[in-house]
CSV table of C-alpha atoms in Angstrom, one decimal:
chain,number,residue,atom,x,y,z
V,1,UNK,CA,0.0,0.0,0.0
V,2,UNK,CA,1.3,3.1,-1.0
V,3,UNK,CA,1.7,6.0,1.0
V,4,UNK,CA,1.1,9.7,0.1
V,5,UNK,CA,4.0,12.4,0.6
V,6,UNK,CA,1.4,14.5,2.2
V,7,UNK,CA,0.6,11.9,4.6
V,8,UNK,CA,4.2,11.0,5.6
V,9,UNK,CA,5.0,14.8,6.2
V,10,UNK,CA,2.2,14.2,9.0
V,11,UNK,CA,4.2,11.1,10.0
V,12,UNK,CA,7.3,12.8,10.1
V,13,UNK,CA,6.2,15.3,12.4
V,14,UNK,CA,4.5,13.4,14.5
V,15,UNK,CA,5.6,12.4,18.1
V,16,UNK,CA,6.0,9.0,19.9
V,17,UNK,CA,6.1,7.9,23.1
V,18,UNK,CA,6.7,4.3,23.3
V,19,UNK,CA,3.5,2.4,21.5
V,20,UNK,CA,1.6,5.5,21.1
V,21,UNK,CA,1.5,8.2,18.6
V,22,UNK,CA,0.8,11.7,18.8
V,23,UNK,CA,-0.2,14.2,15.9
V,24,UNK,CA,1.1,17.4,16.0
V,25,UNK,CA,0.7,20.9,14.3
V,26,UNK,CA,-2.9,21.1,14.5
V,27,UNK,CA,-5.9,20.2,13.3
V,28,UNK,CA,-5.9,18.4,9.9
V,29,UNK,CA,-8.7,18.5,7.0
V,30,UNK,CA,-10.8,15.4,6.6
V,31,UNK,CA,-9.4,14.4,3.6
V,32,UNK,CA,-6.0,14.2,4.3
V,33,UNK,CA,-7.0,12.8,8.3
V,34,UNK,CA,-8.6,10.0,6.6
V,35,UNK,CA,-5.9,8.8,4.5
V,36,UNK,CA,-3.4,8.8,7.7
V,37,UNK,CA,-5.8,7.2,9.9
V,38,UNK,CA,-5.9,4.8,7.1
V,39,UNK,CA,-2.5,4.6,6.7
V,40,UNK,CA,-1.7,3.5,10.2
V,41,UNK,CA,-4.8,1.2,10.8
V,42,UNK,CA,-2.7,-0.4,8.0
V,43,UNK,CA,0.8,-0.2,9.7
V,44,UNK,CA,-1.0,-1.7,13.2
V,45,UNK,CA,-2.0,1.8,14.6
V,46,UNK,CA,-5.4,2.0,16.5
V,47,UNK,CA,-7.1,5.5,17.6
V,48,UNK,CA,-7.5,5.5,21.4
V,49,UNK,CA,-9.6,8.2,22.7
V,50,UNK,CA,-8.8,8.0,26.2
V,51,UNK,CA,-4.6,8.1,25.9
V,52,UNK,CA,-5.7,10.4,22.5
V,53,UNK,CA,-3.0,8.9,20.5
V,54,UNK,CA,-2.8,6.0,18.0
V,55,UNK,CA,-1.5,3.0,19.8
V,56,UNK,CA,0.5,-0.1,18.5
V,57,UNK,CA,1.4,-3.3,19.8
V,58,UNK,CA,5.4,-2.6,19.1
V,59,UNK,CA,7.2,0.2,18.5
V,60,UNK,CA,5.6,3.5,17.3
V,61,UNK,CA,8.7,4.7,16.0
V,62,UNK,CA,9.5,1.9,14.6
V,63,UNK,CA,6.3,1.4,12.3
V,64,UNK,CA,6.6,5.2,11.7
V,65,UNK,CA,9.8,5.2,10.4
V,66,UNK,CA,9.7,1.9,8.4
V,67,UNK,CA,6.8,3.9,6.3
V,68,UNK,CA,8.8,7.0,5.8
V,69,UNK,CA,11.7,5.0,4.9
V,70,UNK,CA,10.0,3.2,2.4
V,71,UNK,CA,6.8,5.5,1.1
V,72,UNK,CA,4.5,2.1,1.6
V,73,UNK,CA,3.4,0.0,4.2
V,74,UNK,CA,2.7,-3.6,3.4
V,75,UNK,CA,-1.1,-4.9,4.4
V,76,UNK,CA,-2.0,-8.6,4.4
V,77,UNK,CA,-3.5,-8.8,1.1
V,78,UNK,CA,-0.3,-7.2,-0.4
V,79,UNK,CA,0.7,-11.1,0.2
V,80,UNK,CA,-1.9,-12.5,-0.9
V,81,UNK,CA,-3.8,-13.2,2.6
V,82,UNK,CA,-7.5,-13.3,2.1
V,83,UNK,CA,-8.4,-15.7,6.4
V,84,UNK,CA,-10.5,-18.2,5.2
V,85,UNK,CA,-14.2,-18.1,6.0
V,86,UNK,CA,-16.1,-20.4,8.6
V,87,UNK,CA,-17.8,-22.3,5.7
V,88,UNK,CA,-14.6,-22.9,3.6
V,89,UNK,CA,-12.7,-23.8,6.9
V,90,UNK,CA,-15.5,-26.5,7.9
V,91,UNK,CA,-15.2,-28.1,4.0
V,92,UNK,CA,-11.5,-28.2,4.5
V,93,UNK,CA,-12.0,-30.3,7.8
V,94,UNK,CA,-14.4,-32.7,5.7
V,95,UNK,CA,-12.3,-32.9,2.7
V,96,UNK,CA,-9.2,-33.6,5.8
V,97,UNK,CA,-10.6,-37.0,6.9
V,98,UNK,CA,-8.9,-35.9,10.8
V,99,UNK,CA,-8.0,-38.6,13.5
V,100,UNK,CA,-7.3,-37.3,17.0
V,101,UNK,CA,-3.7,-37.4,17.8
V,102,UNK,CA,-2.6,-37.2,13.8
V,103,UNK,CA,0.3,-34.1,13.5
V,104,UNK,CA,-0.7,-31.2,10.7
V,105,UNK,CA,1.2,-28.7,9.0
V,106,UNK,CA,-0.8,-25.2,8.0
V,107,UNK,CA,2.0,-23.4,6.2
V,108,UNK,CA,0.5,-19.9,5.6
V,109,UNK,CA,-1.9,-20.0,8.9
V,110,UNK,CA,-2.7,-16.5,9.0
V,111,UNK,CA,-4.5,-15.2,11.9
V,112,UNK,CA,-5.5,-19.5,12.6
V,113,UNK,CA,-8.7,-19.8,11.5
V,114,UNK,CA,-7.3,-23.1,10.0
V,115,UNK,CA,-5.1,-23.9,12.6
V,116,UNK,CA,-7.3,-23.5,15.5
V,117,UNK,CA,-9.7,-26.2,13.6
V,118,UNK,CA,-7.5,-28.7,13.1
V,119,UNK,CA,-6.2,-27.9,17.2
V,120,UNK,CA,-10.3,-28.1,18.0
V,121,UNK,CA,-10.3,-31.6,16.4
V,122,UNK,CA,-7.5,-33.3,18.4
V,123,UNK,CA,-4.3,-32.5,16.2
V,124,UNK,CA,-1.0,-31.9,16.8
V,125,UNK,CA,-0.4,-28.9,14.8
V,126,UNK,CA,2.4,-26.4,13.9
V,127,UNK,CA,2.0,-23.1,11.9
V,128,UNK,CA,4.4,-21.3,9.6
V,129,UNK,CA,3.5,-17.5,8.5
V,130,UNK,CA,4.9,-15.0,7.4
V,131,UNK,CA,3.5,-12.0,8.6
V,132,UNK,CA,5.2,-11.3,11.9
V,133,UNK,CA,1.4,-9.8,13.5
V,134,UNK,CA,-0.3,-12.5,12.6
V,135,UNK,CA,2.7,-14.8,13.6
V,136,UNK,CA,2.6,-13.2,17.1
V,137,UNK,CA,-1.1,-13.9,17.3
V,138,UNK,CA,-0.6,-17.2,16.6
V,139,UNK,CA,1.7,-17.9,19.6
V,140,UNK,CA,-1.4,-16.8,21.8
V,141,UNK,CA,-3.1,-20.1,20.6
V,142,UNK,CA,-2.7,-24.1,21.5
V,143,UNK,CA,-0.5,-24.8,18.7
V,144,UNK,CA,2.6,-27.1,19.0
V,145,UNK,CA,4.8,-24.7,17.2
V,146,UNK,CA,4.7,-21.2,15.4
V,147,UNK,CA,7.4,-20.4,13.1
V,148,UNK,CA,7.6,-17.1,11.3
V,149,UNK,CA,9.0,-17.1,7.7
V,150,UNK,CA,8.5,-17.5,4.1
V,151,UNK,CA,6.8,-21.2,3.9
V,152,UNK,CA,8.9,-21.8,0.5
V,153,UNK,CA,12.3,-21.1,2.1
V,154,UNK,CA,11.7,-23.8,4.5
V,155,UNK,CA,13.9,-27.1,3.7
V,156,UNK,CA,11.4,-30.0,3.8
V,157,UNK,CA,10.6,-32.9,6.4
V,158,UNK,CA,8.1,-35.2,5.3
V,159,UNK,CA,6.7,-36.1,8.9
V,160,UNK,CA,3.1,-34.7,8.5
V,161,UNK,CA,-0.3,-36.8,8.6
V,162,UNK,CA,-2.1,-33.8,7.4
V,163,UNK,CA,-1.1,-30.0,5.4
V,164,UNK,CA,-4.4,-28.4,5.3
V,165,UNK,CA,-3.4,-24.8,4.3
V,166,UNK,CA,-4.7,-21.5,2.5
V,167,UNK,CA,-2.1,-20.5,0.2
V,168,UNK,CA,-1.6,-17.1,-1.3
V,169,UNK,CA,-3.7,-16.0,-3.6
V,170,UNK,CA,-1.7,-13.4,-6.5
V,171,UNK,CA,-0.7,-13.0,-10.0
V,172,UNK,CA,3.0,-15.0,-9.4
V,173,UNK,CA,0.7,-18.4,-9.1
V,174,UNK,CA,2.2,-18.2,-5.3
V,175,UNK,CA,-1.0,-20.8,-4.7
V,176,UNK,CA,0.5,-23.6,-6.8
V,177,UNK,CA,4.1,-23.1,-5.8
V,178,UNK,CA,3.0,-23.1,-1.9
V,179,UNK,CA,0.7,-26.8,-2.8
V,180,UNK,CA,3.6,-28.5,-4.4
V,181,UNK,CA,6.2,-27.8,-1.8
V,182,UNK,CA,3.8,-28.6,1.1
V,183,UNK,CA,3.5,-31.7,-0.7
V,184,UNK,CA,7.0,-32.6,0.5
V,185,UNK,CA,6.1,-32.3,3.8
V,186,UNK,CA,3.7,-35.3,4.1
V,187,UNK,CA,4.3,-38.7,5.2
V,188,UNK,CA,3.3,-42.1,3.2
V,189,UNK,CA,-0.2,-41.9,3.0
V,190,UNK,CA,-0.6,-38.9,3.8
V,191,UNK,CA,-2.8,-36.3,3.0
V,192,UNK,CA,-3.0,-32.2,1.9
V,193,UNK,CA,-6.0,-30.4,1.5
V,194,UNK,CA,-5.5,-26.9,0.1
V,195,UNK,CA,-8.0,-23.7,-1.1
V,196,UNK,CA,-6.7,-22.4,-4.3
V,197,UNK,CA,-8.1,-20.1,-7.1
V,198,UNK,CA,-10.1,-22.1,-9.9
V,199,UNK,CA,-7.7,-21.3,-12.5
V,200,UNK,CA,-6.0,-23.8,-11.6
V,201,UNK,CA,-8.8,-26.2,-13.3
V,202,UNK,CA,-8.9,-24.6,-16.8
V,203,UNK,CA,-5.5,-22.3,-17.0
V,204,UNK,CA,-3.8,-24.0,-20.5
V,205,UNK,CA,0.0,-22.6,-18.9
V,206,UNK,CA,2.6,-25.5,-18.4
V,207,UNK,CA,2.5,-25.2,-14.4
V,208,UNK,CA,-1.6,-25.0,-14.9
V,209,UNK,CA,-1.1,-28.4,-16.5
V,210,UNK,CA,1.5,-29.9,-14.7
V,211,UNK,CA,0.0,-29.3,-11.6
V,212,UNK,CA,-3.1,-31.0,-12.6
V,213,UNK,CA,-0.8,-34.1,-13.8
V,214,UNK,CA,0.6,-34.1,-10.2
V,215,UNK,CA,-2.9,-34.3,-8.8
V,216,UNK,CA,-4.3,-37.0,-11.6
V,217,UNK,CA,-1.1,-38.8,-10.9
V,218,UNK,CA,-1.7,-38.8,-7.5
V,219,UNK,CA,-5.0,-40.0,-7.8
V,220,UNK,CA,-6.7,-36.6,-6.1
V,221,UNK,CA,-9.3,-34.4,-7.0
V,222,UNK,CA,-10.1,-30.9,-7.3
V,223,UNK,CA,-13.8,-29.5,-5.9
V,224,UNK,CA,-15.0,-26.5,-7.0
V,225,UNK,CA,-16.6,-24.5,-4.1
V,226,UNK,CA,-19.8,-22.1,-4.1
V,227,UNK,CA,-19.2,-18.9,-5.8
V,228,UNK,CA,-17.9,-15.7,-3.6
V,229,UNK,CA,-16.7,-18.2,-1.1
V,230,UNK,CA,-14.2,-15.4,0.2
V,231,UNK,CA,-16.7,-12.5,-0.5
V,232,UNK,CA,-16.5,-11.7,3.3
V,233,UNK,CA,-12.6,-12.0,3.3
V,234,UNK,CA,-12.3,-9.0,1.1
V,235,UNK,CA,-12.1,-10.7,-2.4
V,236,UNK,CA,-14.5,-12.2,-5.1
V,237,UNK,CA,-12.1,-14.8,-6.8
V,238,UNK,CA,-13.5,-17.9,-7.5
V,239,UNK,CA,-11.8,-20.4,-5.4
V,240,UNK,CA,-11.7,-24.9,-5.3
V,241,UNK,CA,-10.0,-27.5,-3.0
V,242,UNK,CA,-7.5,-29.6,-4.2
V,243,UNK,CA,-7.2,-33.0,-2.3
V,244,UNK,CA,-3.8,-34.6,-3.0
V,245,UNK,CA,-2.1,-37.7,-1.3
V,246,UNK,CA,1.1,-38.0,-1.0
């Protein structure tokens, strides 16, 4: 997310006092108070009337200065992170065919919504994610382990029963690269349950096709689910799960 120069002369005028910020100079027009609230709602920044600053859970100065530095601060769906809905999670438990006590993998858990599932239905389950908020929220909950850092740059272990994950959805194909290195994580027999955009179904580009190969070779399937599956996530792509063994 871009930031505008009018908005980080605001910023870099603005005061800090541990996890809060304070405006200063006055009074700013709606407009431009707008796009800096929205700026650092963005960065982690929540308006607290009562301290009458803009508190974070780090650093003020920190977020502040990593936005003037750069002109941008990075939201969750600048990576692709759309947390998957109630209804899409409770498919993916379905399509998981879970025994208590099995060990999971979710490799891009977000905020847990998958996670915290799988933990719900008796699994042993460690988390990798990169965003370092949503990794921090994730230590809060009954997971095994929480790791924070890119999912791909992780050497694999195949010692999983389960990967039941929500890749990234963007215009790299992230989603296909994500499924067939989680793939490598499994054990004999086992089994990964993964969301992923339906282009994957009908898109006539060679890792399109060899991905489907993988899954036909495998013996898996792909499901279409119900159109706007995500709508209340914050996107309208048409999404499937693809059931692959190992």
């Amino acid at each position: 997310m871009k930031v505008a120069t009018d908005v980080m002369a605001v910023l870099s005028a603005s005061r800090t006092e541990g996890n809060k910020l304070f405006i200063t100079g006055g009074q700013l027009d709606r407009n431009l108070y707008g796009r800096l609230d929205k700026t650092l709602k963005a960065a982690g920044g929540k308006w607290n009337t009562k301290a009458k600053a803009h508190l974070f859970d780090g650093d003020a100065s920190e977020a502040i200065e990593n936005i003037i530095l750069t002109g941008e601060v990075a939201v969750p769906q600048d990576f692709g992170f759309f947390p998957t809905p109630g209804p899409v999670v409770d498919r993916l438990l379905e399509f998981a065919q879970l025994d208590t006590g099995m060990t999971a993998l979710e490799p891009s858990a977000g905020r847990g919504a998958i996670a915290s599932a799988l933990a719900m239905a008796g699994l042993k389950v460690d988390c990798i994610e990169l965003l370092p908020d949503n990794a921090k929220h994730l230590e809060r909950l009954p997971f095994r382990s929480v790791r924070c850092a890119d999912f791909l740059s992780i050497e694999p272990e195949p010692i999983y029963d389960r990967v039941v994950m929500n890749p990234p959805f963007d215009k790299k194909r992230s989603d296909i690269h994500h499924v067939l290195h989680a793939l490598k994580f499994l054990k004999p027999r086992g089994l990964l349950v993964a969301i992923m955009p339906t282009g994957v179904i009908f898109r006539e580009d060679a890792l399109s096709r060899d991905f489907r190969g993988i899954v036909s070779a495998r013996s898996g399937n792909i499901v279409n689910l119900p159109d706007a599956s995500f709508k209340t996530s914050g996107t309208m792509v048409n999404t499937c799960v693809a059931i692959i063994s190992a």
